[in-house]
Structure formats: structure tokens, C-alpha cells
PDB file of C-alpha atoms in Angstrom:
ATOM      1  CA  MET D   1    -105.753  58.441 154.262  1.00 63.00           C
ATOM      2  CA  LYS D   2    -103.295  55.561 154.140  1.00 75.00           C
ATOM      3  CA  VAL D   3    -103.769  52.224 155.900  1.00 77.00           C
ATOM      4  CA  MET D   4    -100.828  51.415 158.199  1.00 81.00           C
ATOM      5  CA  PRO D   5    -101.071  48.142 160.112  1.00 87.00           C
ATOM      6  CA  ILE D   6     -98.515  48.017 162.938  1.00 85.00           C
ATOM      7  CA  ARG D   7     -96.617  44.735 163.225  1.00 90.00           C
ATOM      8  CA  TYR D   8     -94.893  44.387 166.605  1.00 89.00           C
ATOM      9  CA  VAL D   9     -91.577  42.528 166.164  1.00 92.00           C
ATOM     10  CA  ARG D  10     -88.621  41.373 168.266  1.00 90.00           C
ATOM     11  CA  ASP D  11     -85.938  42.382 165.727  1.00 93.00           C
ATOM     12  CA  VAL D  12     -86.702  45.348 163.459  1.00 93.00           C
ATOM     13  CA  ALA D  13     -83.650  44.780 161.228  1.00 93.00           C
ATOM     14  CA  ALA D  14     -84.520  41.102 160.611  1.00 95.00           C
ATOM     15  CA  SER D  15     -88.103  42.093 159.858  1.00 94.00           C
ATOM     16  CA  GLU D  16     -86.942  44.845 157.482  1.00 95.00           C
ATOM     17  CA  HIS D  17     -84.967  42.189 155.560  1.00 96.00           C
ATOM     18  CA  PHE D  18     -87.981  39.842 155.460  1.00 96.00           C
ATOM     19  CA  TYR D  19     -90.511  42.455 154.310  1.00 95.00           C
ATOM     20  CA  ALA D  20     -88.045  43.893 151.766  1.00 96.00           C
ATOM     21  CA  ALA D  21     -87.771  40.393 150.278  1.00 96.00           C
ATOM     22  CA  LEU D  22     -91.577  40.394 149.995  1.00 94.00           C
ATOM     23  CA  GLY D  23     -91.340  43.580 147.937  1.00 93.00           C
ATOM     24  CA  LEU D  24     -91.855  46.410 150.435  1.00 94.00           C
ATOM     25  CA  ALA D  25     -89.385  49.307 150.562  1.00 93.00           C
ATOM     26  CA  LEU D  26     -87.985  51.046 153.626  1.00 93.00           C
ATOM     27  CA  GLU D  27     -89.552  54.511 153.785  1.00 92.00           C
ATOM     28  CA  GLN D  28     -88.481  55.687 157.239  1.00 89.00           C
ATOM     29  CA  ARG D  29     -86.541  54.426 160.226  1.00 90.00           C
ATOM     30  CA  SER D  30     -86.226  55.954 163.687  1.00 89.00           C
ATOM     31  CA  ARG D  31     -82.794  56.983 164.908  1.00 87.00           C
ATOM     32  CA  THR D  32     -82.975  54.357 167.645  1.00 87.00           C
ATOM     33  CA  GLY D  33     -83.854  51.558 165.203  1.00 88.00           C
ATOM     34  CA  GLY D  34     -87.002  50.702 167.141  1.00 90.00           C
ATOM     35  CA  TRP D  35     -89.404  51.743 164.381  1.00 90.00           C
ATOM     36  CA  ALA D  36     -89.381  51.319 160.626  1.00 93.00           C
ATOM     37  CA  GLU D  37     -91.988  51.965 157.962  1.00 92.00           C
ATOM     38  CA  MET D  38     -92.037  49.643 154.964  1.00 93.00           C
ATOM     39  CA  GLY D  39     -94.099  50.919 152.033  1.00 91.00           C
ATOM     40  CA  GLY D  40     -95.813  49.369 149.058  1.00 89.00           C
ATOM     41  CA  ALA D  41     -97.886  50.588 146.139  1.00 86.00           C
ATOM     42  CA  GLY D  42    -101.039  50.975 148.232  1.00 82.00           C
ATOM     43  CA  GLY D  43    -103.220  49.243 150.709  1.00 81.00           C
ATOM     44  CA  LEU D  44    -106.699  48.348 151.797  1.00 77.00           C
ATOM     45  CA  VAL D  45    -108.519  46.589 154.591  1.00 76.00           C
ATOM     46  CA  ALA D  46    -110.167  43.317 153.600  1.00 76.00           C
ATOM     47  CA  LEU D  47    -113.255  42.110 155.458  1.00 75.00           C
ATOM     48  CA  HIS D  48    -113.705  38.341 155.624  1.00 76.00           C
ATOM     49  CA  ALA D  49    -116.942  36.804 156.941  1.00 77.00           C
ATOM     50  CA  THR D  50    -116.610  34.217 159.711  1.00 77.00           C
ATOM     51  CA  ASP D  51    -119.025  32.464 162.019  1.00 73.00           C
ATOM     52  CA  GLY D  52    -116.259  31.657 164.497  1.00 67.00           C
ATOM     53  CA  THR D  53    -116.515  27.877 164.102  1.00 69.00           C
ATOM     54  CA  SER D  54    -113.458  25.704 164.595  1.00 60.00           C
ATOM     55  CA  SER D  55    -112.823  25.660 160.836  1.00 64.00           C
ATOM     56  CA  ALA D  56    -112.845  29.478 160.566  1.00 70.00           C
ATOM     57  CA  GLN D  57    -110.913  32.252 162.269  1.00 77.00           C
ATOM     58  CA  PRO D  58    -112.627  33.903 165.257  1.00 77.00           C
ATOM     59  CA  PRO D  59    -114.155  37.370 164.707  1.00 76.00           C
ATOM     60  CA  THR D  60    -111.256  38.975 166.637  1.00 80.00           C
ATOM     61  CA  HIS D  61    -108.535  37.509 164.374  1.00 79.00           C
ATOM     62  CA  VAL D  62    -106.429  39.833 162.212  1.00 81.00           C
ATOM     63  CA  GLU D  63    -104.210  38.494 159.441  1.00 86.00           C
ATOM     64  CA  LEU D  64    -101.374  40.197 157.597  1.00 90.00           C
ATOM     65  CA  CYS D  65    -101.834  39.774 153.856  1.00 91.00           C
ATOM     66  CA  PHE D  66    -100.402  41.419 150.753  1.00 91.00           C
ATOM     67  CA  VAL D  67    -101.552  41.385 147.128  1.00 89.00           C
ATOM     68  CA  VAL D  68     -98.730  40.902 144.643  1.00 90.00           C
ATOM     69  CA  ASP D  69     -98.645  42.894 141.393  1.00 85.00           C
ATOM     70  CA  GLY D  70     -96.831  40.250 139.346  1.00 88.00           C
ATOM     71  CA  PRO D  71     -96.751  36.465 139.196  1.00 92.00           C
ATOM     72  CA  LEU D  72     -96.262  34.633 142.489  1.00 94.00           C
ATOM     73  CA  GLU D  73     -93.423  32.672 140.892  1.00 96.00           C
ATOM     74  CA  GLU D  74     -91.341  35.878 140.822  1.00 95.00           C
ATOM     75  CA  LEU D  75     -91.972  36.471 144.527  1.00 95.00           C
ATOM     76  CA  ALA D  76     -91.185  32.828 145.360  1.00 97.00           C
ATOM     77  CA  ALA D  77     -87.861  33.105 143.506  1.00 97.00           C
ATOM     78  CA  ARG D  78     -86.998  36.406 145.263  1.00 95.00           C
ATOM     79  CA  LEU D  79     -87.750  34.889 148.679  1.00 96.00           C
ATOM     80  CA  GLU D  80     -85.565  31.888 147.869  1.00 96.00           C
ATOM     81  CA  GLN D  81     -82.725  34.222 146.764  1.00 97.00           C
ATOM     82  CA  HIS D  82     -82.948  35.851 150.206  1.00 96.00           C
ATOM     83  CA  GLY D  83     -82.898  32.476 151.964  1.00 96.00           C
ATOM     84  CA  ILE D  84     -86.542  32.719 153.061  1.00 96.00           C
ATOM     85  CA  ALA D  85     -88.582  29.507 152.878  1.00 95.00           C
ATOM     86  CA  HIS D  86     -92.238  29.529 151.831  1.00 96.00           C
ATOM     87  CA  ASP D  87     -95.037  26.961 151.708  1.00 92.00           C
ATOM     88  CA  GLY D  88     -95.443  26.942 147.925  1.00 96.00           C
ATOM     89  CA  ILE D  89     -98.143  28.399 145.688  1.00 97.00           C
ATOM     90  CA  VAL D  90    -101.719  27.278 146.382  1.00 95.00           C
ATOM     91  CA  ASP D  91    -104.775  27.624 144.083  1.00 92.00           C
ATOM     92  CA  GLU D  92    -107.882  29.065 145.761  1.00 86.00           C
ATOM     93  CA  SER D  93    -111.308  30.337 144.731  1.00 79.00           C
ATOM     94  CA  PHE D  94    -110.006  33.952 144.441  1.00 79.00           C
ATOM     95  CA  GLY D  95    -106.777  33.134 142.582  1.00 86.00           C
ATOM     96  CA  ARG D  96    -103.549  31.865 144.129  1.00 93.00           C
ATOM     97  CA  PHE D  97    -101.585  32.546 147.296  1.00 93.00           C
ATOM     98  CA  LEU D  98     -98.269  31.869 148.948  1.00 95.00           C
ATOM     99  CA  ALA D  99     -97.738  31.686 152.722  1.00 95.00           C
ATOM    100  CA  VAL D 100     -94.451  32.602 154.368  1.00 95.00           C
ATOM    101  CA  THR D 101     -93.460  32.963 158.031  1.00 95.00           C
ATOM    102  CA  ASP D 102     -91.789  36.142 159.276  1.00 95.00           C
ATOM    103  CA  PRO D 103     -88.879  36.180 161.776  1.00 94.00           C
ATOM    104  CA  ASP D 104     -91.281  36.227 164.759  1.00 92.00           C
ATOM    105  CA  GLY D 105     -93.367  33.292 163.535  1.00 93.00           C
ATOM    106  CA  LEU D 106     -96.286  35.241 162.028  1.00 92.00           C
ATOM    107  CA  VAL D 107     -97.667  33.594 158.913  1.00 92.00           C
ATOM    108  CA  VAL D 108     -98.005  36.206 156.156  1.00 93.00           C
ATOM    109  CA  GLN D 109    -100.206  35.480 153.150  1.00 92.00           C
ATOM    110  CA  VAL D 110     -99.469  36.938 149.715  1.00 94.00           C
ATOM    111  CA  ASN D 111    -102.348  36.778 147.225  1.00 91.00           C
ATOM    112  CA  GLU D 112    -102.400  36.845 143.457  1.00 90.00           C
ATOM    113  CA  HIS D 113    -106.001  37.798 142.663  1.00 82.00           C
ATOM    114  CA  ASP D 114    -107.924  36.704 139.588  1.00 80.00           C
ATOM    115  CA  PRO D 115    -110.916  39.102 139.414  1.00 74.00           C
ATOM    116  CA  SER D 116    -112.723  36.816 136.953  1.00 79.00           C
ATOM    117  CA  LEU D 117    -113.128  34.269 139.770  1.00 77.00           C
ATOM    118  CA  TYR D 118    -115.077  36.745 141.941  1.00 66.00           C
ATOM    119  CA  THR D 119    -118.191  36.806 139.730  1.00 57.00           C
TER     120      THR D 119
END
């Protein structure tokens, strides 16, 4: 089984460009252009605990996040080459991440995990 989140977008072509810059590859596109599948190396569903307080996301919130295989600096440079702004690289307790906004205004997080920080 393969995880396939569905991201509803206003402009499929603009979103294809954005997600290709993130590192996904076009796998399939409908003849009408109303559907495209962008693939990566694999996927998973992450579960994040929340108590629903104002400082945490509510239990119904879903976030689109990717885990990069290489250094975030390479992704940041690729995004910049494609004219896509990002918020910079941030250190966290799990490693580092970069946030970028897609053409419809959805903030997408890209993580660079450091497994040694988990234990």
C-alpha cells in the first residue's frame, strides 16, 4: 500500500512546478489536466500528539510535510533557482526544517531528520 495524500489546488500546472522544485516527479497526469500525481521515494503518515491548546494544532489539523534525503541547503538552492521563496532553515528538536508556501497559500514543511536527536 502506498500513502497518497490528495492536495486540492486551483492551478494544477503551477502546483506541478512547485512540487517538482521540492523534488517530486510527475508520475501521471489526466488528459484534462485536472489531476496529476507527483511521486517521491516513499511515504508515511506521521502522528503528532496535541492537546488542542492555542499553542498547538487542533486534533483535526492535517499538515503536508516531506522528509528530504539530502541537506536542506540543496533544496533551498533548488527552490531559489525556480524562483520560489522559503522561510529559511530552522533548527528543531528532531533536526532541521524549511517551510515554503505553495501556489494556493498552503505552508509545506520539509524536514531533515537527525535520528540521534530522537533518543
